[in-house]
Each structure stands twice: as C-alpha cells, then as structure tokens.
Tab-separated table of C-alpha atoms and ligand atoms in Angstrom:
chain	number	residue	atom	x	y	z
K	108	UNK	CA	0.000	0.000	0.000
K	109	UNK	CA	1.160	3.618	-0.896
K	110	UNK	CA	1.265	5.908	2.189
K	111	UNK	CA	-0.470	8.614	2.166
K	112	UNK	CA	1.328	11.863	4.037
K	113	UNK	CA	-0.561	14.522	5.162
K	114	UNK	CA	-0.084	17.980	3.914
K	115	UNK	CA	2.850	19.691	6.450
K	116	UNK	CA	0.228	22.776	6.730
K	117	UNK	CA	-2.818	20.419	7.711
K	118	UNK	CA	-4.239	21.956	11.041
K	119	UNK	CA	-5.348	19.623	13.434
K	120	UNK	CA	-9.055	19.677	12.623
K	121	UNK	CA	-8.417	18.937	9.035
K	122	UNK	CA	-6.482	15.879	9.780
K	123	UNK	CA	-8.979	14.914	12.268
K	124	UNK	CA	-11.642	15.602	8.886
K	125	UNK	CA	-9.449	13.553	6.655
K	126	UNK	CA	-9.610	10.805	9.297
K	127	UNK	CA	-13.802	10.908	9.927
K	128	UNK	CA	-14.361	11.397	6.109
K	129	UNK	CA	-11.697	10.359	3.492
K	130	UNK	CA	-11.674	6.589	2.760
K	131	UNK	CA	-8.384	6.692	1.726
K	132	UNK	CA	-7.047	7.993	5.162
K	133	UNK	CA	-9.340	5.510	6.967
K	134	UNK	CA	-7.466	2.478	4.465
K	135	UNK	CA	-3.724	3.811	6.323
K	136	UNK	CA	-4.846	5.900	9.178
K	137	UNK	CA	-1.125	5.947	10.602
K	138	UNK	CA	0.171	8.759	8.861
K	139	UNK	CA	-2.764	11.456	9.897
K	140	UNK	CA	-2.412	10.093	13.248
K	141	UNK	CA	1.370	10.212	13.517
K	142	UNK	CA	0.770	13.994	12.548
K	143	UNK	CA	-1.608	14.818	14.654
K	144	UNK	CA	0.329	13.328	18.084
K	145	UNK	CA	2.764	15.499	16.718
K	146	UNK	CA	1.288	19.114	16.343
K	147	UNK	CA	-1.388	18.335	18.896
K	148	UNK	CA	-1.583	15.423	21.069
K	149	UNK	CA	-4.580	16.558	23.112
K	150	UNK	CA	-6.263	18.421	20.661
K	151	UNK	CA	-9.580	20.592	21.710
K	152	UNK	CA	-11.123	20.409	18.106
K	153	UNK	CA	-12.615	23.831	17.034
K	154	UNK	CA	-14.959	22.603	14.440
K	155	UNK	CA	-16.883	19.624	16.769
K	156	UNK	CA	-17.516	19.737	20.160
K	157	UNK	CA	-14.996	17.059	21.049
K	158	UNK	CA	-11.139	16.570	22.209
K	159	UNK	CA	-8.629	14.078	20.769
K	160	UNK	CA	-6.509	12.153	22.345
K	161	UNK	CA	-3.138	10.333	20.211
K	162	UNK	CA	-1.155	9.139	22.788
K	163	UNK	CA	-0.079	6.123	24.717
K	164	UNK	CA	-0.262	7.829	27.851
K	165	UNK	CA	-2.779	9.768	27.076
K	166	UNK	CA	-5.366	7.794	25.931
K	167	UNK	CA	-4.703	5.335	29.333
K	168	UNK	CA	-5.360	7.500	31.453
K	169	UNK	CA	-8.125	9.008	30.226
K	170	UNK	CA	-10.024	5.311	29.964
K	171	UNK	CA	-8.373	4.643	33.749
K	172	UNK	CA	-9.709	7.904	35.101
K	173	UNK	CA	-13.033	8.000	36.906
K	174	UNK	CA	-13.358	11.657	35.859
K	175	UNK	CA	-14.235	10.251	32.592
K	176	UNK	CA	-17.320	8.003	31.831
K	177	UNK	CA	-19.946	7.219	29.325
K	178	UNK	CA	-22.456	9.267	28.825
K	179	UNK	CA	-25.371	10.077	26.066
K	180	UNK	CA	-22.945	12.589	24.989
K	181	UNK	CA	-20.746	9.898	23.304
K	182	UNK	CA	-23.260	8.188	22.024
K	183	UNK	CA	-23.921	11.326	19.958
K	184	UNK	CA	-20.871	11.464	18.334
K	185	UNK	CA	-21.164	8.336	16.456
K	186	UNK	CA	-24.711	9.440	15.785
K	187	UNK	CA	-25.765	10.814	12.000
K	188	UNK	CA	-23.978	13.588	10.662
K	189	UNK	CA	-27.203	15.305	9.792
K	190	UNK	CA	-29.143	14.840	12.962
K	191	UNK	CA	-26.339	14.155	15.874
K	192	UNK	CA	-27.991	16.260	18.248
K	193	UNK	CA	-30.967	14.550	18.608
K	194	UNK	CA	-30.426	11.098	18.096
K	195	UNK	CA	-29.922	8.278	20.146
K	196	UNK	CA	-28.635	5.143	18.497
K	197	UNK	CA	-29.490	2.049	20.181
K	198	UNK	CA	-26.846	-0.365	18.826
K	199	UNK	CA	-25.513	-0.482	22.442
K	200	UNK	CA	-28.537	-0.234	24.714
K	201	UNK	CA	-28.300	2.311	27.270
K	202	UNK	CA	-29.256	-0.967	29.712
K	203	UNK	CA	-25.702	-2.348	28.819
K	204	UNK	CA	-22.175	-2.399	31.024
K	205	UNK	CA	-20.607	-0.648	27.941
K	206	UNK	CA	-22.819	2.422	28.657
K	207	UNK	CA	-22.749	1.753	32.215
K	208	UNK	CA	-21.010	3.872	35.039
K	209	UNK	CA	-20.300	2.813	38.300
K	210	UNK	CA	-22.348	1.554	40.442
K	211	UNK	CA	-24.369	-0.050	37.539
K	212	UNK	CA	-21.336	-0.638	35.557
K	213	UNK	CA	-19.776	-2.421	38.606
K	214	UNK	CA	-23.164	-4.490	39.360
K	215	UNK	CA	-23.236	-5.647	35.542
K	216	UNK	CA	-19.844	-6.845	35.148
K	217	UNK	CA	-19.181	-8.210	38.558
K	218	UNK	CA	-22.759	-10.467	37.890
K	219	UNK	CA	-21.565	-11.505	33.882
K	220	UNK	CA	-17.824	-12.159	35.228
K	221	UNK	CA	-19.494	-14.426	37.484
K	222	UNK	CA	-20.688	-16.662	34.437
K	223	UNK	CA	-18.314	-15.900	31.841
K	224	UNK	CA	-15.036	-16.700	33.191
K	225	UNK	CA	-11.402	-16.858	32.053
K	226	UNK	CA	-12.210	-21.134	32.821
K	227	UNK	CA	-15.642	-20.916	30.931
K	228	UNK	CA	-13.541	-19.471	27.837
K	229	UNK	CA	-10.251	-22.218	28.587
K	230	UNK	CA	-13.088	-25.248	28.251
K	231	UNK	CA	-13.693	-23.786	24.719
K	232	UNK	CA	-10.387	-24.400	23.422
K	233	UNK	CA	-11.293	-28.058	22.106
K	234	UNK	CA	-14.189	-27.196	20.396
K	235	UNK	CA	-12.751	-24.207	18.920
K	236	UNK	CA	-9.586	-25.871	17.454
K	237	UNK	CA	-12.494	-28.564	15.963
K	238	UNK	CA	-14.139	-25.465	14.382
K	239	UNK	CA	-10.773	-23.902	12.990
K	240	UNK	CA	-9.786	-27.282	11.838
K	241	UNK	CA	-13.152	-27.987	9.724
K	242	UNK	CA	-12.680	-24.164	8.036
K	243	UNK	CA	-9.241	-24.851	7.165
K	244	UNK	CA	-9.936	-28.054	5.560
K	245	UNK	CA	-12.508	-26.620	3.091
K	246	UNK	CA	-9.368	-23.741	2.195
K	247	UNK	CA	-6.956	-26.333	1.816
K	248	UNK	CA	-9.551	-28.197	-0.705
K	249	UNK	CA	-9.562	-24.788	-2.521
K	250	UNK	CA	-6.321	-24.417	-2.508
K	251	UNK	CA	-6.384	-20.981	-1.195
K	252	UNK	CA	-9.548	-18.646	-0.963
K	253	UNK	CA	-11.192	-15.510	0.153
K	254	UNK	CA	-10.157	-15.356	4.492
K	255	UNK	CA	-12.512	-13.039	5.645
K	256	UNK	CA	-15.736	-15.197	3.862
K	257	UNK	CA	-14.822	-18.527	4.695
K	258	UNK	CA	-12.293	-18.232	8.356
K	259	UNK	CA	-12.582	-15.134	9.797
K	260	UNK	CA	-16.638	-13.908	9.483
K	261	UNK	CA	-17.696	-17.653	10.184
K	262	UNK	CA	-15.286	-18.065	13.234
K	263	UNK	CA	-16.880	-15.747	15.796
K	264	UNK	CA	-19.897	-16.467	14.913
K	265	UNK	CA	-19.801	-20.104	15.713
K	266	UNK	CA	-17.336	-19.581	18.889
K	267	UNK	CA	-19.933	-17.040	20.874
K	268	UNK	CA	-23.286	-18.895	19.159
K	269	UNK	CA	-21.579	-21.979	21.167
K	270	UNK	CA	-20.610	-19.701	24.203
K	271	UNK	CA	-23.849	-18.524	24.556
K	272	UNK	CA	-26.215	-21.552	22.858
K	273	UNK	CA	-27.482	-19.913	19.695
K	274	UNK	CA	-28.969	-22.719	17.364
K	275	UNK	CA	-26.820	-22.993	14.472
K	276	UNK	CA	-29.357	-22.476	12.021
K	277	UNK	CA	-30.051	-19.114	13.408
K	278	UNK	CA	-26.387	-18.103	13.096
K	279	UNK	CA	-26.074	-16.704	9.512
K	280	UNK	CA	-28.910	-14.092	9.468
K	281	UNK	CA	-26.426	-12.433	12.226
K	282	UNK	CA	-23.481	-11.519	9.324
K	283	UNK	CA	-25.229	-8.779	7.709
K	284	UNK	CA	-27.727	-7.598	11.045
K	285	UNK	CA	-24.073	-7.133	12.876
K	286	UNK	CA	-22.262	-5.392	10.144
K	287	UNK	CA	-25.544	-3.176	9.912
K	288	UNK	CA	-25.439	-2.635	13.624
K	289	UNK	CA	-21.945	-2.126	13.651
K	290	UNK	CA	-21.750	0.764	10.700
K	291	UNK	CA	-23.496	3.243	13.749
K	292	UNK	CA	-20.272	2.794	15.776
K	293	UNK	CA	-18.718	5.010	12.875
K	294	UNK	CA	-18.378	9.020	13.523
K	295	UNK	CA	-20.529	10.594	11.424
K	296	UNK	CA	-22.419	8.728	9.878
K	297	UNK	CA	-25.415	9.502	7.610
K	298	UNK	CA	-28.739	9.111	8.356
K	299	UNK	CA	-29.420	5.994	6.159
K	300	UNK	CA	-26.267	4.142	8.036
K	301	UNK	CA	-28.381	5.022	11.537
K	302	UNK	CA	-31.565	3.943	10.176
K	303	UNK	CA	-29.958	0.770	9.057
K	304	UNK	CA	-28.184	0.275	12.436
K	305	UNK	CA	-31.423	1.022	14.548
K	306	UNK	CA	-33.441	-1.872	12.714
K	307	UNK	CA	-30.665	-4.324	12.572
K	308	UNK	CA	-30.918	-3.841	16.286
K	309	UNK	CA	-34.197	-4.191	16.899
K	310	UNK	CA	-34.440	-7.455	15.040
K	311	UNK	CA	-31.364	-8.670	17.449
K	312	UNK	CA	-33.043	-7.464	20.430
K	313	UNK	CA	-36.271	-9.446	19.378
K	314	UNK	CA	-34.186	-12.357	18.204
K	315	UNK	CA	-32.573	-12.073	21.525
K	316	UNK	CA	-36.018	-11.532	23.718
K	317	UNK	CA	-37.401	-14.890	22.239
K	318	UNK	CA	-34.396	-16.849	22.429
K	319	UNK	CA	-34.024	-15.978	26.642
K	320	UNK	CA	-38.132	-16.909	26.904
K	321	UNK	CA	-37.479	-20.312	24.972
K	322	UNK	CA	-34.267	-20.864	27.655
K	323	UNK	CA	-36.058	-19.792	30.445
K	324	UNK	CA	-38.773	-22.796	29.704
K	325	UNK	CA	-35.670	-25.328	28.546
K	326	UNK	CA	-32.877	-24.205	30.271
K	327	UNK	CA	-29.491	-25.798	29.077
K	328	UNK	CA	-25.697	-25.416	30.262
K	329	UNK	CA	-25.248	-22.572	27.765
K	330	UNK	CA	-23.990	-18.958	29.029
K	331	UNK	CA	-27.500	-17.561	28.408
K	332	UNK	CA	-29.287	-20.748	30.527
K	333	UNK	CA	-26.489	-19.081	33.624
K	334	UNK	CA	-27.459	-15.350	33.253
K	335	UNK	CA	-31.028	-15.862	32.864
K	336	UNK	CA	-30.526	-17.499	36.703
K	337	UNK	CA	-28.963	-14.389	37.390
K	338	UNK	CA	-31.875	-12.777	36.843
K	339	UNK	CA	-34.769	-14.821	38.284
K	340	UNK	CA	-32.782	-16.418	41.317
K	341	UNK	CA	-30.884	-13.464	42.431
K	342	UNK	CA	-33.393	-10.548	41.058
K	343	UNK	CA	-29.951	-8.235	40.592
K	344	UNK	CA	-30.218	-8.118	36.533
K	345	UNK	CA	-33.444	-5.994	34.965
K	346	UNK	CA	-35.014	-7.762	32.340
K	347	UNK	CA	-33.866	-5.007	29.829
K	348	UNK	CA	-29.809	-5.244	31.273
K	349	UNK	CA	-30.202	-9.317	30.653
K	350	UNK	CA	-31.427	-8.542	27.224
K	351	UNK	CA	-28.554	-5.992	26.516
K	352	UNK	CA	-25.849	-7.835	28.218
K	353	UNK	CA	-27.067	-11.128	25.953
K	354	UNK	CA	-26.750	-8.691	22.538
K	355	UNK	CA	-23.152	-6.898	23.789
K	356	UNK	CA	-21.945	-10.349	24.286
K	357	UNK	CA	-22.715	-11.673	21.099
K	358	UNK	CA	-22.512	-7.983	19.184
K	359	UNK	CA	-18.876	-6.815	20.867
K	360	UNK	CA	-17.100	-10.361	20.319
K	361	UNK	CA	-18.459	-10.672	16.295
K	362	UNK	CA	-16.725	-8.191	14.169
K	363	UNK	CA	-14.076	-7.302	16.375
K	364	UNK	CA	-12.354	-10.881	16.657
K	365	UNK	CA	-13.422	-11.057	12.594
K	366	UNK	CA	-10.822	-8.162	12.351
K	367	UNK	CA	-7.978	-9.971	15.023
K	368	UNK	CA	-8.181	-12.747	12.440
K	369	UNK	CA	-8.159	-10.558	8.821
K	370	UNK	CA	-6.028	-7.819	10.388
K	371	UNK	CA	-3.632	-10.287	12.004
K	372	UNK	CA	-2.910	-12.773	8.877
K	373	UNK	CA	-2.713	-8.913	6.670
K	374	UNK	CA	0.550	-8.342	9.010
K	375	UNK	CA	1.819	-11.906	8.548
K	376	UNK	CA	1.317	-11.777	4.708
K	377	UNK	CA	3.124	-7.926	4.788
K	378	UNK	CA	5.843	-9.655	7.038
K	379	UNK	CA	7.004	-12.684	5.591
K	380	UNK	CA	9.588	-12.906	7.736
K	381	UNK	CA	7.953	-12.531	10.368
K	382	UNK	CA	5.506	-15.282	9.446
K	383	UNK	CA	8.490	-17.697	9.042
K	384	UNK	CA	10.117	-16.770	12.578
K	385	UNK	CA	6.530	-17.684	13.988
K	386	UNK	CA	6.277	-21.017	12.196
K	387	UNK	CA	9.752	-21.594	13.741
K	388	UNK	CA	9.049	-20.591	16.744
K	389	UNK	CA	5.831	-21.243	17.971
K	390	UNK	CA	5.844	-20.480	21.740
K	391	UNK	CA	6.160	-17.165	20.524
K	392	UNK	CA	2.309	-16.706	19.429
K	393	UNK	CA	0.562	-15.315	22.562
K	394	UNK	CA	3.323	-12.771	22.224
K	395	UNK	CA	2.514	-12.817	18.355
K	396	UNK	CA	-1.643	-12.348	18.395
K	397	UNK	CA	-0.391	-9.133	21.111
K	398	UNK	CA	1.485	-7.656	18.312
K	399	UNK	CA	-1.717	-7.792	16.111
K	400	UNK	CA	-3.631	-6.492	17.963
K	401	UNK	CA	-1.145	-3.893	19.009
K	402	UNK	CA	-0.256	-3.171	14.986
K	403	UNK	CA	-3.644	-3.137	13.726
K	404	UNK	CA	-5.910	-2.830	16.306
K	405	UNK	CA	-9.622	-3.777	15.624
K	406	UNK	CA	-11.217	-1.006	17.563
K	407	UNK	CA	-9.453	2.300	16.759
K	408	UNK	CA	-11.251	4.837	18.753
K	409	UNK	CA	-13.380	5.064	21.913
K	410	UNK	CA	-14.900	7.370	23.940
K	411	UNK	CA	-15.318	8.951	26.936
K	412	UNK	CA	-17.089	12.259	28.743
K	413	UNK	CA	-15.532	14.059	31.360
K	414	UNK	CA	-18.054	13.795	34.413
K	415	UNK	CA	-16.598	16.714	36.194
K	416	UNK	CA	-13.782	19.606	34.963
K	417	UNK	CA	-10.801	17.075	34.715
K	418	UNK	CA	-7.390	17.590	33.216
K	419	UNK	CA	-5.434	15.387	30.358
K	420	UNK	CA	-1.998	16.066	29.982
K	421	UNK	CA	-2.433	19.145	32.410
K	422	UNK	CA	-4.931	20.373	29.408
K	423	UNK	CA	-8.419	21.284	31.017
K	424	UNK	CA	-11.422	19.432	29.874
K	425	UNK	CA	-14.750	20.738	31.049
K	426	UNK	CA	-17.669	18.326	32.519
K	427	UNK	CA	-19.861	17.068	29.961
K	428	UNK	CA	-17.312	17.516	26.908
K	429	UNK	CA	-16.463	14.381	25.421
K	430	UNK	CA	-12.740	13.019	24.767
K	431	UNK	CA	-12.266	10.267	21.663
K	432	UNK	CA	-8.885	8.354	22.685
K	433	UNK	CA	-7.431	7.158	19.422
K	434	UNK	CA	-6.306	3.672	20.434
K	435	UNK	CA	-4.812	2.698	16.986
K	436	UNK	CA	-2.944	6.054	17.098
K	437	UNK	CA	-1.959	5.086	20.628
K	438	UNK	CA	-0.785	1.674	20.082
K	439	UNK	CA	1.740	2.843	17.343
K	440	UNK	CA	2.696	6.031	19.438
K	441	UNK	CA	6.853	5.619	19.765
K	442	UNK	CA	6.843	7.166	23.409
K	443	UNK	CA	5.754	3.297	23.980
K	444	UNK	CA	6.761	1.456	21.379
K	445	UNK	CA	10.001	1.643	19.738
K	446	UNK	CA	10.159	1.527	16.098
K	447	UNK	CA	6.116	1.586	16.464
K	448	UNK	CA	5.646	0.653	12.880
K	449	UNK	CA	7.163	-2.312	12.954
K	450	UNK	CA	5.585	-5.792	12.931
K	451	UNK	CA	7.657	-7.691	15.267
K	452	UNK	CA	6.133	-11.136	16.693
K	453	UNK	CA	8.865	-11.055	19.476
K	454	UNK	CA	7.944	-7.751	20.597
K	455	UNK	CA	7.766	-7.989	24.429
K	456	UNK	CA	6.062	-5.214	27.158
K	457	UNK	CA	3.315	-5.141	24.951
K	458	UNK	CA	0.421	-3.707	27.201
K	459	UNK	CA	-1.489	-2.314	24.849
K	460	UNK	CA	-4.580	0.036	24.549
K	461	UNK	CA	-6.480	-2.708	21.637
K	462	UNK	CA	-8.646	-4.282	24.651
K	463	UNK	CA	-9.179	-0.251	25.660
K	464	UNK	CA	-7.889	0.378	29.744
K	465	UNK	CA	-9.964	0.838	33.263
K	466	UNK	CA	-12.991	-0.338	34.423
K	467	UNK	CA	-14.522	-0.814	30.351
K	468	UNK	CA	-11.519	-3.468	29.523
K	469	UNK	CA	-12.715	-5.663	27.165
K	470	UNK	CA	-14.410	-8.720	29.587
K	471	UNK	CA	-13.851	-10.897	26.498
K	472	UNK	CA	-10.082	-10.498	25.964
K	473	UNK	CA	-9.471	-14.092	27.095
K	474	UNK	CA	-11.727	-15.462	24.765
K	475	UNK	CA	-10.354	-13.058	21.528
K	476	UNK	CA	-6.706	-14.245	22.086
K	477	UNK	CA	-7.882	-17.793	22.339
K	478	UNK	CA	-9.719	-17.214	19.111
K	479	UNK	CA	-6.246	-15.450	17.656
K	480	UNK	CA	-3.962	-18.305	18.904
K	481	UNK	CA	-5.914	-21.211	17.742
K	482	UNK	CA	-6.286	-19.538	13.939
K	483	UNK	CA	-2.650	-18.804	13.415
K	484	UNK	CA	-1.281	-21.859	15.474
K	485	UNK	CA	-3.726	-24.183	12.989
K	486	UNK	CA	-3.053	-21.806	9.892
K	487	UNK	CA	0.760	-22.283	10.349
K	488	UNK	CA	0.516	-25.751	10.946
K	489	UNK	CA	-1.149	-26.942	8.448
K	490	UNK	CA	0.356	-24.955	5.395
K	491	UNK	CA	3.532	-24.359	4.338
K	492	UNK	CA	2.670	-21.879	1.895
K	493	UNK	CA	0.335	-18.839	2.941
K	494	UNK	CA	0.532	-15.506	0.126
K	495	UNK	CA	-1.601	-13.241	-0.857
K	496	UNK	CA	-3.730	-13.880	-4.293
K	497	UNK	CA	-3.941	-10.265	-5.081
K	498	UNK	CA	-3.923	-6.920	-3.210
K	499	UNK	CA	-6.444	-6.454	-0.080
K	500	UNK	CA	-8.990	-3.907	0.797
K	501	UNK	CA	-9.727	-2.204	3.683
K	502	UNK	CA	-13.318	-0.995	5.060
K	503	UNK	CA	-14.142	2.579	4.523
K	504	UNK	CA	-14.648	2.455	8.551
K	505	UNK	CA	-12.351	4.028	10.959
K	506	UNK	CA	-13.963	3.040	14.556
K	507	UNK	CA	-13.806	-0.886	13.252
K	508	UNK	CA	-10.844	-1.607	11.426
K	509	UNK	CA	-10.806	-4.886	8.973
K	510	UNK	CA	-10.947	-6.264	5.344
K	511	UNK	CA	-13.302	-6.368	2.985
K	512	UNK	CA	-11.368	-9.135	1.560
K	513	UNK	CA	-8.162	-11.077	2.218
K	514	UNK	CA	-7.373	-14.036	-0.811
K	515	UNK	CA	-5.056	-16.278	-0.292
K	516	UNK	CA	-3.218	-19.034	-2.303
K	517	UNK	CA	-1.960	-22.215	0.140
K	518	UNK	CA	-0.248	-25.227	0.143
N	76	HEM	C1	-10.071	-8.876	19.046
N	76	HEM	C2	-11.267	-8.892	19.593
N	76	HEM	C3	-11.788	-7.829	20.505
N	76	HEM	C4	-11.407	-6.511	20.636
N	76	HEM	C5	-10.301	-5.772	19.885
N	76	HEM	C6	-12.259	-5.927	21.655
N	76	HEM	C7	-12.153	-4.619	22.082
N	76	HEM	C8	-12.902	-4.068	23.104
N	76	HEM	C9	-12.762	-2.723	23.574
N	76	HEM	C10	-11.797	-1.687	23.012
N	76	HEM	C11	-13.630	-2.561	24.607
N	76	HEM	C12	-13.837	-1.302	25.440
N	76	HEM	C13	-14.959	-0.473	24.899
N	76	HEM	C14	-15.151	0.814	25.681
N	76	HEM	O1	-14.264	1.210	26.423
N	76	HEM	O2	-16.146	1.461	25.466
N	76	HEM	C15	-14.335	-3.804	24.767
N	76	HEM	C16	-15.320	-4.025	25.712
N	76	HEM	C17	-16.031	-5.198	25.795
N	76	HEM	N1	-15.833	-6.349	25.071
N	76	HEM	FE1	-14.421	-6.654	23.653
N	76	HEM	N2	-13.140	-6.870	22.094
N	76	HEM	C18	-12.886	-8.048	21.431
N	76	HEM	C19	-13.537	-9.251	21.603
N	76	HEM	C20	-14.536	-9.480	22.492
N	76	HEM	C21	-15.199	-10.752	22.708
N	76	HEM	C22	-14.839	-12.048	21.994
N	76	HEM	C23	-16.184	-10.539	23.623
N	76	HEM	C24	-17.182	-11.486	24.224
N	76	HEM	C25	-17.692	-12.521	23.671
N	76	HEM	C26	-16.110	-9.142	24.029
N	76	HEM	C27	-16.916	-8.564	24.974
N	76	HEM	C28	-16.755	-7.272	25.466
N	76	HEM	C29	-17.588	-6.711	26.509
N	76	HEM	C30	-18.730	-7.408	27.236
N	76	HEM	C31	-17.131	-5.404	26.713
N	76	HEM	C32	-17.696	-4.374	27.695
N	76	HEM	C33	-16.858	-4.329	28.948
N	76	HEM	C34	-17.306	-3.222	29.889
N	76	HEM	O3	-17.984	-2.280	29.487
N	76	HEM	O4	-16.967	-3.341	31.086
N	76	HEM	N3	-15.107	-8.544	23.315
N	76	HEM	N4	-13.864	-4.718	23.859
C-alpha cells in the first residue's frame, strides 16, 4: 500500500476531517495520526464539540480515570452527521455495562464475570480448534480462498453462538444484522447508516427476547441458561440489562475478533519474515496475536465524557465535553513502542490500549486471544505456503478496522 502523508500545513481539525471522512485515510490511518500526536496530542477540536486524544499515555489515562465516563454525549458522536444532536442510536442499549457507570457498571460486570469466566472461555479451546480445523480443511480443498468469507466472518460467529447456545441455524442471518449494527459505531455517519443500524438492532433485540423466553422454559448449560438465573434467582439483573448484556456479548465479540483474524494474517502476509520466525518458533504466538492487535488494532477509537472539569496532559477538559482516545494512534505512538511501525512477533512489554484500559476493559479479551492463537497456530501448521492472491482492501470504517477481503493461495 502507498502511504499517504498529510499535507505539512494540515491543522489539526483537518487531519482529524481527513480521518472521519476520506476513505483513503481511513485504508492507512497511521500517517494522519502520527501527525496529529505530533502538532497536537490533546487536541480541543474547534470545528466539533470534542477533544482528541493520540497518545499512549494519554489515551490510558483518560479510559483509567473516573473523571471520565460514558455518557449520552458519546453516544452522539457516532450518531448521524445530519441529525447528531438529537439522536440516540441504540446499537448499544443504554441498559448495557458498555454504557454503564459505576455503580451499575460495577453491578453488571461483577454479575456476567461471574458466568463468563477466564475457565468458561479455557473449556472452549477443544471445540474451537475442531471449528478452525473444519474451516481450514474446506481452504486447503480450494487451494487458497477468500479469508474473511470462509475463516474469519464464520469463526466468531460459531465460537460465541456456542458460548452462549445460539442454534446454528439461526447463526447466519447475524453476518449482515451485525455489520448493519456495527456501521453506527462510525463518527458521522449519515442518516441511512443510523436507520440501518437502529433496525438491525431491533431485530437482534427481538431475536434475543425470544431466544431468553425459549431458555427460560428449557434451560441448558449454555452462558444464556447461567445469566437468565442471574436474573430470576438473584433478582440483581433488569429484564432489559439481561437482554442488553445477551446482545453486547454476542454484538462486541463478532466483528471485532473477525478483524484480530483478517487484520492479524494482513501483518503476517506484509511480514514474511515474520511469518516464518513464527512457524519456527511457535511459543512465541501469545506474544505474536499481542502484536496484532497492538499493529492493527480492531477497535481504533473510543470514547469517553468528562463527568466533572478534569485535566489530560495538564490540558483542562470541562464536565460534559467528550474526549475520543485514538487507540490505533496510541498503540503505534513511539513514546511506547520503539520503532512503532514495525511488525515484530517477538515484541515484548506489549500492554497495549487494543482491549481499551480501566474499568470498560474488554471482559472478552481471554476469549479473543484464544480465538487469535488457535487460527494462526492451525493456519501455520497446516500450510507451508500462505501468500496473498492479489492486493487487499480495507473498510471505509475508521472506529472498526478490517478487510473487505483477504485471498489467499496455500499449500
Ligand atoms: C479482538 C477482539 C476484541 C477486541 C479488539 C475488543 C475490544 C474491546 C474494547 C476496546 C472494549 C472497550 C470499549 C469501551 O471502552 O467502550 C471492549 C469491551 C467489551 N468487550 Fe471486547 N473486544 C474483542 C472481543 C470481544 C469478545 C470475543 C467478547 C465477548 C464474547 C467481548 C466482549 C466485550 C464486553 C462485554 C465489553 C464491555 C466491557 C465493559 O464495558 O466493562 N469482546 N472490547
């Protein structure tokens, strides 16, 4: 891919334009945000009511601080570009941890991380190296084919329809309902996108609504069965927060872990090095699916709203103004990470900002890396030959970061 430099005389809200509007910038992000961490690393924006935030340091503790929470505000951002103001869009329901603050947030995510724990994820393993196994035999009977259609869409989909007991039959109408969803996560987006997102939702949430009544009359062993018995044993889970915790579940581990797996075997195909030293050495790929999801994190941006006049680098924020921490900017910031455009599967201290920082940390890291280590250990294993059949797209989309496509040749 050609990079793209910005224009020395950009100001700061015109690189932060480029990066809401201009698909190319979105395709190779890094060079707008190198800029920008370097003329303004907390940058008050003078054309939207928002800061920026492009730094390591930064960005971590503004997601640590408890000065800074979610709020409608946020929400707003990623709303329509011709209505922000008044619209709400319900991808994440206001009922969820996600848009939680403490003591909700605490209540939600103490209850789920009762059910859904780091040994709940480790008894997956099995099943999920079955799963990668099966995909990867119908590539190798290809001889190659397109990554993100046949490995890395139908992965996460199986792993959390398992996790959580969605009939397989029921799993394929989620592809495009998620994407849908998903596209409202976006800043800026137009109306149609929102109108999209807000009915792919509401089928979920119905989907959702009659798959929790059908457990609550069959209950099974399945993660919903466990937090529906949250709810009617213990009575400390609303109807509505089981409903949205059952969507977030299934919505926040879908197109991110889809990325881990296209973003991840990009690097490997850009590196082929790098893809060699792994297949060499592979005790090195927990260390490995980091540095994915360090170089090309899924999630790019998130959010947060002062809740009282805070500070962020010494810079004042006022309550109620909302701060967007750049975590793809972050994760490449070379305060951190030396030589922070480098792929590098032995690259140790990783610690990075892809699984966001603070109370919000993503509760399904555990099961993401899983997903990333099984797919490249099994990938590696079984071919000797991985390349690239053609160049690769990236998604006009700058919150979510993946492929379109990703062929491949193997043998
Ligand atoms: C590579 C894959 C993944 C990435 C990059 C990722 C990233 C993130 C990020 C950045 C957040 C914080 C959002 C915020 O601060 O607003 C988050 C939260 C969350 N993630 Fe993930 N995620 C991944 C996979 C998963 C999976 C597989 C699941 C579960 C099945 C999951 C469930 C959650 C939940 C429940 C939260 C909310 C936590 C809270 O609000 O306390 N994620 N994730």
């Amino acid at each position: 891919m050609t990079t793209l430099e910005p224009s020395m005389s950009a100001t700061p809200d015109e690189l932060l334009a480029s990066l809401f509007t201009d698909p190319d910038v979105r395709a190779d992000p890094y060079p707008v945000y190198r800029r920008l961490r370097e003329v303004a690393p907390v940058h008050r924006s003078e054309v939207l009511p928002l800061w920026v935030v492009t730094t390591f340091d930064g960005c971590g503790a503004v997601l640590r601080d408890p000065r800074f929470g979610k709020s409608d505000e946020a929400q707003r951002i990623f709303g329509s570009a011709d209505d922000a103001a008044e619209r709400e869009v319900p991808i994440i329901s206001r009922h969820s941890m996600l848009r939680a603050n403490p003591p909700d947030h605490t209540r939600l995510r103490g209850l789920v991380a009762r059910e859904f724990t780091p040994r709940r994820v480790a008894e997956m393993r099995p099943a999920i190296e079955v799963m990668v196994d099966e995909i990867i035999d119908g590539l190798a009977a290809g001889g190659g084919g397109d990554v993100m259609d046949v490995l890395a869409f139908p992965l996460p989909v199986r792993v959390i329809g398992e996790l959580l007991g969605i009939p397989a039959s029921d799993r394929d109408q989620f592809r495009t309902l998620v994407r849908d969803a998903a596209a409202a996560l976006e800043p800026m987006t137009s109306r149609d996108v929102v109108m999209r997102a807000e009915r792919a939702s509401e089928v979920m949430n119905a989907y959702f609504r009659e798959l929790i009544a059908a457990r609550r009359s069959h209950p099974s062993t399945d993660l919903i069965s466990a937090l529906i018995g949250l709810r009617d044993d213990d009575d400390r889970l609303s109807e509505d927060e089981l409903v949205a915790t059952i969507v977030l579940l299934f919505a926040a581990g879908f197109e991110t872990t889809t990325n881990l797996v296209g973003n991840g075997l990009a690097a490997l195909l850009a590196h082929p090095e790098e893809m060699e030293r792994l297949r060499a050495e592979p005790a090195l790929m927990p260390n490995a699916v980091e540095e994915m999801l360090r170089f090309e994190s899924s999630v790019q941006l998130d959010a947060r709203t002062a809740l009282v006049d805070a500070d962020v680098g010494g810079i004042g924020v006022s309550a109620g103004e909302v701060v967007l921490t750049l975590l793809g900017a972050a994760n490449r910031d070379p305060a951190r990470y030396p030589e922070p455009d480098r792929f590098d599967v032995a690259r140790t201290g990783h610690q990075h900002l892809a699984f966001a920082a603070g109370i919000h940390f993503c509760l399904g890291a555990p099961l993401a890396r899983l997903e990333g280590e099984v797919v490249f250990e099994r990938l590696l294993c079984r071919f000797s030959q991985i390349e690239a059949d053609g160049v690769w797209r990236w998604r006009p989309s700058l919150t979510l970061r993946g492929l379109e496509s990703l062929e491949v040749v193997v043998s």
